[in-house]
mmCIF file of C-alpha atoms and ligand atoms in Angstrom:
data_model
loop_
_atom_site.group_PDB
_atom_site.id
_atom_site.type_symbol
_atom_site.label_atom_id
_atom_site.label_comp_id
_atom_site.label_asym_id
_atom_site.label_seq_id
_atom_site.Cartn_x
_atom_site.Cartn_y
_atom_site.Cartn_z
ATOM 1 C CA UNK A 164 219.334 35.948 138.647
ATOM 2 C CA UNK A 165 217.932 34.226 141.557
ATOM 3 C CA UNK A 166 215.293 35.476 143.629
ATOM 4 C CA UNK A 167 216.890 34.461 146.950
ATOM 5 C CA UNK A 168 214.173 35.595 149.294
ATOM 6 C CA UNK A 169 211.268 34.132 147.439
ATOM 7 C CA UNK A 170 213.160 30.942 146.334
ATOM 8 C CA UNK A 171 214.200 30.889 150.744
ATOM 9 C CA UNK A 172 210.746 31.132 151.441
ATOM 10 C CA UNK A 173 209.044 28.652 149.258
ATOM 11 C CA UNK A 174 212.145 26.153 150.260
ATOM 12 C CA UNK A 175 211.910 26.636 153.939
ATOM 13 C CA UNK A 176 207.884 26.089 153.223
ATOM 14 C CA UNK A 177 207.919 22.971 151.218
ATOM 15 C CA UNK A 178 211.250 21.515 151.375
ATOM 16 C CA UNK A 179 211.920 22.001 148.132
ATOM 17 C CA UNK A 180 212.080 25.107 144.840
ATOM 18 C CA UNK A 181 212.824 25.765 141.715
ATOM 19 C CA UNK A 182 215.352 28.051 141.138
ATOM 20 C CA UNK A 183 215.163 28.480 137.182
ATOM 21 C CA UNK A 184 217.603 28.166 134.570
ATOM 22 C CA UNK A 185 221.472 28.320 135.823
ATOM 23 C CA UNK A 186 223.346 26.754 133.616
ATOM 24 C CA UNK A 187 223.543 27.797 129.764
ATOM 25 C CA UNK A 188 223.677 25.991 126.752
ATOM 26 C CA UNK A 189 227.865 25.595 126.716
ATOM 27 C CA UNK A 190 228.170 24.815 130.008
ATOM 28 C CA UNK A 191 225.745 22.017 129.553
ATOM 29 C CA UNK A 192 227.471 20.761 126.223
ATOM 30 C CA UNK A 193 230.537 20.658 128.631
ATOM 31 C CA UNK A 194 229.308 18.533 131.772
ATOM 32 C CA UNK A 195 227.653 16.098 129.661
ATOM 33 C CA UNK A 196 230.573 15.653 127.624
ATOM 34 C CA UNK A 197 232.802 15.346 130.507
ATOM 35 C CA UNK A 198 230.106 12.972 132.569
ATOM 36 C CA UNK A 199 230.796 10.862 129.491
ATOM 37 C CA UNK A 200 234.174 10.868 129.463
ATOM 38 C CA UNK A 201 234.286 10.133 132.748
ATOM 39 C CA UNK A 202 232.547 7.086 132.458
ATOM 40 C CA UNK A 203 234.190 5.700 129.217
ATOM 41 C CA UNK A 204 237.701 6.084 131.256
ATOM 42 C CA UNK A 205 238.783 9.024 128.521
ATOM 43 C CA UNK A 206 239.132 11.575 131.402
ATOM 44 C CA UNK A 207 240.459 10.201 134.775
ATOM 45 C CA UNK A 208 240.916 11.553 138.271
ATOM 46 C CA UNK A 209 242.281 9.509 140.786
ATOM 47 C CA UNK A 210 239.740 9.039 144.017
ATOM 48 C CA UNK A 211 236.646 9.083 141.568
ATOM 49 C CA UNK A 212 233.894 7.164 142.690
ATOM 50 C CA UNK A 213 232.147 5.067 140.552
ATOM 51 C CA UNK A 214 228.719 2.593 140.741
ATOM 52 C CA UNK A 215 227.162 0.543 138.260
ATOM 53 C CA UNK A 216 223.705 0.167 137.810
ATOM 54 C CA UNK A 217 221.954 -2.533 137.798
ATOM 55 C CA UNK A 218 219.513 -3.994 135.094
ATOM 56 C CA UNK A 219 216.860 -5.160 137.306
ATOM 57 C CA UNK A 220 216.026 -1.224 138.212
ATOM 58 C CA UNK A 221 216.188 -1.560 141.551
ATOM 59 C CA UNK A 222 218.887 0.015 143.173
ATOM 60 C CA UNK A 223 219.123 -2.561 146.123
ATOM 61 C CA UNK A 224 221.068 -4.810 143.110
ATOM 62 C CA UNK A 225 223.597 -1.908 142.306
ATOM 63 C CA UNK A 226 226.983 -3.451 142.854
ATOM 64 C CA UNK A 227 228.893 -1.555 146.008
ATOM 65 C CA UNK A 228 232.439 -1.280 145.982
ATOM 66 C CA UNK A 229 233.645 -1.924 142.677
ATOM 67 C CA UNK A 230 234.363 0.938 141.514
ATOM 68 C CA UNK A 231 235.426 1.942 137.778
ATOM 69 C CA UNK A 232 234.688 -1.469 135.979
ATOM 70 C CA UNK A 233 235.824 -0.251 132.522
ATOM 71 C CA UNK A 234 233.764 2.073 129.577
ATOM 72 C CA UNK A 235 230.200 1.860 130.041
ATOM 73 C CA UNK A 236 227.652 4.481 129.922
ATOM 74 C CA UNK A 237 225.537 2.755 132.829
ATOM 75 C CA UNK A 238 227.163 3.920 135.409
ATOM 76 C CA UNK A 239 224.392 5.433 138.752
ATOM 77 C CA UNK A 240 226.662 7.115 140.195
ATOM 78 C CA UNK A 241 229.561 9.203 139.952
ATOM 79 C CA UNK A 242 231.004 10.658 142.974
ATOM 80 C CA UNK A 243 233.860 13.166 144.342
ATOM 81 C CA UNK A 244 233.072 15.535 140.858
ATOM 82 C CA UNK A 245 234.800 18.218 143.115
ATOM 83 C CA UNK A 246 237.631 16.601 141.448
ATOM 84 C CA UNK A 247 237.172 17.686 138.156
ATOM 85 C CA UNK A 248 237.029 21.527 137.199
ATOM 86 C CA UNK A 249 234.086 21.481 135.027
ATOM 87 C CA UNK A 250 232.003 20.062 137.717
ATOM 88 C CA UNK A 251 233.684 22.498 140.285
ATOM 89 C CA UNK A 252 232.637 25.538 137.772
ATOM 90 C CA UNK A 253 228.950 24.069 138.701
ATOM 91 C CA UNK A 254 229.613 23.722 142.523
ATOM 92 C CA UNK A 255 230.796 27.117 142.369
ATOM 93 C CA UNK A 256 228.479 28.571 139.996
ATOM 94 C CA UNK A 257 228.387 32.450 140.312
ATOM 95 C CA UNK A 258 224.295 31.882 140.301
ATOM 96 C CA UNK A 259 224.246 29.864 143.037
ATOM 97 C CA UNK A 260 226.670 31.416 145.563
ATOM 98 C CA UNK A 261 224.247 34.038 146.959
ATOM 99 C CA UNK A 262 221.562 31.312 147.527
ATOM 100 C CA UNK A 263 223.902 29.231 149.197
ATOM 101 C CA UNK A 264 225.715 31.958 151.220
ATOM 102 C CA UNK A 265 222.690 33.398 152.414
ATOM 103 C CA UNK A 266 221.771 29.604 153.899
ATOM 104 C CA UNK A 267 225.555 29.239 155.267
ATOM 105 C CA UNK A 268 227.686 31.797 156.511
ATOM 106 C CA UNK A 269 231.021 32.349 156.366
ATOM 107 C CA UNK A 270 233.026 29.548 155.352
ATOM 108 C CA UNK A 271 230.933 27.300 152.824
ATOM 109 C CA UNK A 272 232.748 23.801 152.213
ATOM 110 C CA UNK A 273 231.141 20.472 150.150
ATOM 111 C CA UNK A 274 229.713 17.272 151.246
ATOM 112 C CA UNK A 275 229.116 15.793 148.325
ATOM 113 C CA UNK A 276 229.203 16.537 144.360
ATOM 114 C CA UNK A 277 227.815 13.417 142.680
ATOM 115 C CA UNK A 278 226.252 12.942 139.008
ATOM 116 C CA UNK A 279 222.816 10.695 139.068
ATOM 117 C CA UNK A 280 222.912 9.115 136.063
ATOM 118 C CA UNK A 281 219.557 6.959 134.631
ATOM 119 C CA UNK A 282 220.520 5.631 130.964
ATOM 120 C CA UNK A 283 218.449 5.951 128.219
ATOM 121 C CA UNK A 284 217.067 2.324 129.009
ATOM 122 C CA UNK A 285 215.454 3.077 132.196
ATOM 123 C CA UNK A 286 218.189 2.958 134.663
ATOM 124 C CA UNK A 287 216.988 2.563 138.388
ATOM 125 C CA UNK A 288 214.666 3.642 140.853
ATOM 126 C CA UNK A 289 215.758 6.036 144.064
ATOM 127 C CA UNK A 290 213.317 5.230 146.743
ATOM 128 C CA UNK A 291 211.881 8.017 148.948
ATOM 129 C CA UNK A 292 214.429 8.860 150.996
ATOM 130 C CA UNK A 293 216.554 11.487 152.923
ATOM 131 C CA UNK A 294 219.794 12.821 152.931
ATOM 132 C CA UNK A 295 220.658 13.317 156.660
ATOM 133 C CA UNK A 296 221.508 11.006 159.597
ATOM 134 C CA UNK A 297 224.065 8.660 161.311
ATOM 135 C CA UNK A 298 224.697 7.806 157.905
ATOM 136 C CA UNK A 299 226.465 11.040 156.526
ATOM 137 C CA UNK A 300 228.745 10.732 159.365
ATOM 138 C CA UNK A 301 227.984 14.449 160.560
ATOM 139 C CA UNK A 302 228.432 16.143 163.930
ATOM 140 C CA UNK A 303 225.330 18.174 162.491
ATOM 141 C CA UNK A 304 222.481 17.401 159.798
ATOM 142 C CA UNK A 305 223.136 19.042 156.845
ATOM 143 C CA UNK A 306 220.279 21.017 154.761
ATOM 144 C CA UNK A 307 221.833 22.856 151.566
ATOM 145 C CA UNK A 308 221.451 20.755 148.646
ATOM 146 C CA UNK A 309 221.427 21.825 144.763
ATOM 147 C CA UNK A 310 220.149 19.858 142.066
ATOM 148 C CA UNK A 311 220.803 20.445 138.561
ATOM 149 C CA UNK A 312 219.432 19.044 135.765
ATOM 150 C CA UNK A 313 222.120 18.523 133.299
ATOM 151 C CA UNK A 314 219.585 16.672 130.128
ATOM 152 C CA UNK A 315 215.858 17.117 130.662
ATOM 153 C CA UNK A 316 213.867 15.163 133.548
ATOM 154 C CA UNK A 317 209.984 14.554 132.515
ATOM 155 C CA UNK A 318 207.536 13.527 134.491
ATOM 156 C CA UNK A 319 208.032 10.091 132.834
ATOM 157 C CA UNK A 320 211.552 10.583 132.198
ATOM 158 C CA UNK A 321 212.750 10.141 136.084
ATOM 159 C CA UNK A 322 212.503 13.667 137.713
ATOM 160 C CA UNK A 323 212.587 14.375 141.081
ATOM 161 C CA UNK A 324 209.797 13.196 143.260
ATOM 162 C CA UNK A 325 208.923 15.178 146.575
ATOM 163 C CA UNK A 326 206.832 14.822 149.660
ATOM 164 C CA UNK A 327 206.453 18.982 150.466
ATOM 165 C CA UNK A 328 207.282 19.901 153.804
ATOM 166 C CA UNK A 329 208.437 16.438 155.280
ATOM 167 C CA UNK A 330 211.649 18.202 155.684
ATOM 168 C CA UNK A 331 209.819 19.240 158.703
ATOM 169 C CA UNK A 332 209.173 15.770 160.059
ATOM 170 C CA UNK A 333 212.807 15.119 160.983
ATOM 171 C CA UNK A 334 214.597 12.276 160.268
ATOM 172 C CA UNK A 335 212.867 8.989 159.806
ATOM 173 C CA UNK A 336 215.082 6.665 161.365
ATOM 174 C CA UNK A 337 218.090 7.723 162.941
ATOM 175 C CA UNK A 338 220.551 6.530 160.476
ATOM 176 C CA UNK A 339 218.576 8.354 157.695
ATOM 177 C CA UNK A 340 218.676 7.218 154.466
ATOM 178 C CA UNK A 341 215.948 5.709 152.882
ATOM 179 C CA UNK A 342 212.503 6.100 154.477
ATOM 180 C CA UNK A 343 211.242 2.556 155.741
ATOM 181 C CA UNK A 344 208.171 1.246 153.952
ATOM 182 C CA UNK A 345 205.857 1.832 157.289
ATOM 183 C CA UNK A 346 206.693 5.490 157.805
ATOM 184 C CA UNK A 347 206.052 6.120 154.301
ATOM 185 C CA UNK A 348 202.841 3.557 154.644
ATOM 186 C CA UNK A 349 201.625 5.977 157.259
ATOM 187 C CA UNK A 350 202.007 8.966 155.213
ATOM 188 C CA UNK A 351 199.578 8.584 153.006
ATOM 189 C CA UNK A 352 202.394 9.499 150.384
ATOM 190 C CA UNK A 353 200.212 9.106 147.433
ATOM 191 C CA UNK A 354 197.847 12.046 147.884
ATOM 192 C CA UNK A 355 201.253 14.382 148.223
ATOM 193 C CA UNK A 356 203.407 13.725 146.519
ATOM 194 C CA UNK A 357 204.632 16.400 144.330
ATOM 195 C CA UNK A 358 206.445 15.740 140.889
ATOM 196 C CA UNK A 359 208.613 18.359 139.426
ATOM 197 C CA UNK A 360 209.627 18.029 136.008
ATOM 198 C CA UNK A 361 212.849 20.365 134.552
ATOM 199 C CA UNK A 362 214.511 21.028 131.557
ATOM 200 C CA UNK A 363 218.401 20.697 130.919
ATOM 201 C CA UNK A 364 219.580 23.411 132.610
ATOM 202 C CA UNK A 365 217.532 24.242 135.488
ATOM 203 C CA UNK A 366 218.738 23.793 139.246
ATOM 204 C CA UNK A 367 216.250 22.655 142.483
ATOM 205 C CA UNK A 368 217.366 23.807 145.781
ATOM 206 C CA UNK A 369 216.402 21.117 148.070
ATOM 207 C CA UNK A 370 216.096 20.210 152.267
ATOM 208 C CA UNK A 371 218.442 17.672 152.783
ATOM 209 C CA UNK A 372 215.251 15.877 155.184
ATOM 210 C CA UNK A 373 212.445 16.175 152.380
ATOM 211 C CA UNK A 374 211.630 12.988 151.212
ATOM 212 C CA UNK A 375 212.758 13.069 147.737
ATOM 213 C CA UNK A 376 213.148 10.033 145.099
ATOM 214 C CA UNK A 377 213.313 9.382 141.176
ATOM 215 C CA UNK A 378 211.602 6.564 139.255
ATOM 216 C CA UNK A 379 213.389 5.671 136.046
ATOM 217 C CA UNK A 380 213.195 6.852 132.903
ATOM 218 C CA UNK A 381 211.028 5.948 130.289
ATOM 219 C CA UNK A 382 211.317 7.908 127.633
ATOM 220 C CA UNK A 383 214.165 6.227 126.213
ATOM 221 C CA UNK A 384 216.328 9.399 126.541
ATOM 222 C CA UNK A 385 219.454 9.499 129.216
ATOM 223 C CA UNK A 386 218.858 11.714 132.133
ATOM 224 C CA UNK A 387 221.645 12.903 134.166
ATOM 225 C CA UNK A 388 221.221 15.124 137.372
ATOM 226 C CA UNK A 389 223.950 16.490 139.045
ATOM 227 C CA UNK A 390 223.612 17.453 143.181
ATOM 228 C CA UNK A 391 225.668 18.929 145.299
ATOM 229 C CA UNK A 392 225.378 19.535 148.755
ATOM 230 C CA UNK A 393 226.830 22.193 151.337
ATOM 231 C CA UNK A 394 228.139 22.779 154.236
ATOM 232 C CA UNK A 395 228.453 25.072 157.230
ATOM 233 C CA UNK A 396 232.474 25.332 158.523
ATOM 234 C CA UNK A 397 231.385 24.590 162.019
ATOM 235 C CA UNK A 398 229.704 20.615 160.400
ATOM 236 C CA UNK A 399 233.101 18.064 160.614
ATOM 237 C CA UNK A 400 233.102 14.675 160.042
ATOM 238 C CA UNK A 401 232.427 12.359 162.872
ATOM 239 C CA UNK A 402 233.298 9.043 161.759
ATOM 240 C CA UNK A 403 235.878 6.536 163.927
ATOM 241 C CA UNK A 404 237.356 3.544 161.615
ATOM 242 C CA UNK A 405 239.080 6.142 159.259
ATOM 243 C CA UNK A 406 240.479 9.434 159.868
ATOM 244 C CA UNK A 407 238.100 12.105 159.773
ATOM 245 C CA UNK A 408 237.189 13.819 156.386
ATOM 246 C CA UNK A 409 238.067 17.046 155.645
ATOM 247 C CA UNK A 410 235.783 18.853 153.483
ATOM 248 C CA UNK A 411 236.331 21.006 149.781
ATOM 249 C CA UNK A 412 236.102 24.454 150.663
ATOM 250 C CA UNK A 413 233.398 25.718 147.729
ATOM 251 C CA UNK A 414 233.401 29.631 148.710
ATOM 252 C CA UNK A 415 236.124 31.295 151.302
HETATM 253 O O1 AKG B 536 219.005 12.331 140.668
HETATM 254 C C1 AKG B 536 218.199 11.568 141.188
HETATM 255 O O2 AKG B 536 217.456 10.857 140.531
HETATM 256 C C2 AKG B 536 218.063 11.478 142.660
HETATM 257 C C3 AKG B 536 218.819 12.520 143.399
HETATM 258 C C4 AKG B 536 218.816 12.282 144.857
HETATM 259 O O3 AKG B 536 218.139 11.445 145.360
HETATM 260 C C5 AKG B 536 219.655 13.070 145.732
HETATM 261 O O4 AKG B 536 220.267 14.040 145.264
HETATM 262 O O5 AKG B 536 219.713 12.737 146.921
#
């Protein structure tokens, strides 16, 4: 069980908590499986987003717009999990649906549900960055954002990476994004940042403004991290060139 108050408190404080262990053993055994699958082509769903990583580590070199480019377990990114009902079991997790519903009421839908994958040969960097602005396409910022360690992520072995309470900044630019090299010069990120290693298993709620990023792994084990993020009912999609999204509806 989740301490909701306490876990609102610290979150609202710093940007950023742990909420503990939410998903067991089997349920683990199942995602990774299926992130597998996924990305050896053995399980398909039609609308799955795919991106390769790159072997340079930095993600600036990550091909955009290819999408599936056949079995390979170096995939960054795999997006649109709401798909796939094992990944919708973890949007929906019974755990997490008090946290999230005391954050959003009424009507909760999803932005996002994407896996972060960085392969057991390092994989790539995520830069500090933040997930808000023109960007996302939103007639409002979002904030609600779970992150869920689905192997373990070690302080060498590409866990998350936070700046506490920059949530409170605002954006950086307004696009969002990634945080440009000045702001973050100005910061004087080094003496704050925060690293927070998990084991398999355990979820982060995070600010969708904290600066957050992951270096890569090298511990020569996989690490996959799985985030979704939430909505309010009343957040639509702005965007012009393409109809407008609708979004998953996570809880009624
Ligand atoms: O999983 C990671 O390494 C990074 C996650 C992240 O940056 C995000 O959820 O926005």
């Amino acid at each position: 069980m989740i301490d909701v108050a306490a876990a609102l408190d610290t979150w609202r404080e710093h940007g950023f908590v742990k909420l503990g262990r939410v998903v067991d053993d089997a349920m683990l055994e199942r995602l990774r499986t299926r992130a597998v699958e996924l990305m050896l082509g053995q399980v398909t769903w039609p609308g799955l987003f795919f991106q390769m990583d790159t072997a340079t580590g930095d993600y600036r070199d990550a091909p955009l717009g290819l999408g599936w480019q056949g079995p390979s377990l170096n995939y960054r990114k795999l997006e649109k999990l709401e798909l796939d009902e094992q990944f919708r079991e973890l949007i929906r997790h019974p755990s997490l649906e008090p946290l999230v519903r005391a954050l959003i009421p009424g009507r909760v839908t999803l932005y996002r549900a994407i896996v972060f994958n960085k392969a057991a040969g390092g994989g790539s960097e995520i830069p500090w960055h933040q997930d808000a602005g023109k960007l996302w396409g939103l007639s409002r910022d979002p904030e609600v954002q779970v992150w869920t360690a689905l192997d373990d992520a070690p302080e060498t072995g590409g866990c998350l990476e936070f700046v506490p309470g920059s949530h409170r900044w605002g954006l950086s630019t307004p696009l969002g994004g990634v945080v440009p090299d000045d702001v973050v010069s100005r910061q004087n990120v080094d003496a704050k940042v925060v690293r927070l290693p998990v084991t398999a298993g355990e979820s982060v709620l995070l600010h969708n403004l904290v600066w957050h990023r992951s270096g890569k792994t090298s511990t020569g084990q996989r690490r996959l991290g799985f985030s979704a993020c939430y909505l309010s009912d009343d957040i639509c999609c702005v965007r012009k060139k393409k109809t407008p999204r609708t979004f998953f509806e996570v809880f009624r």
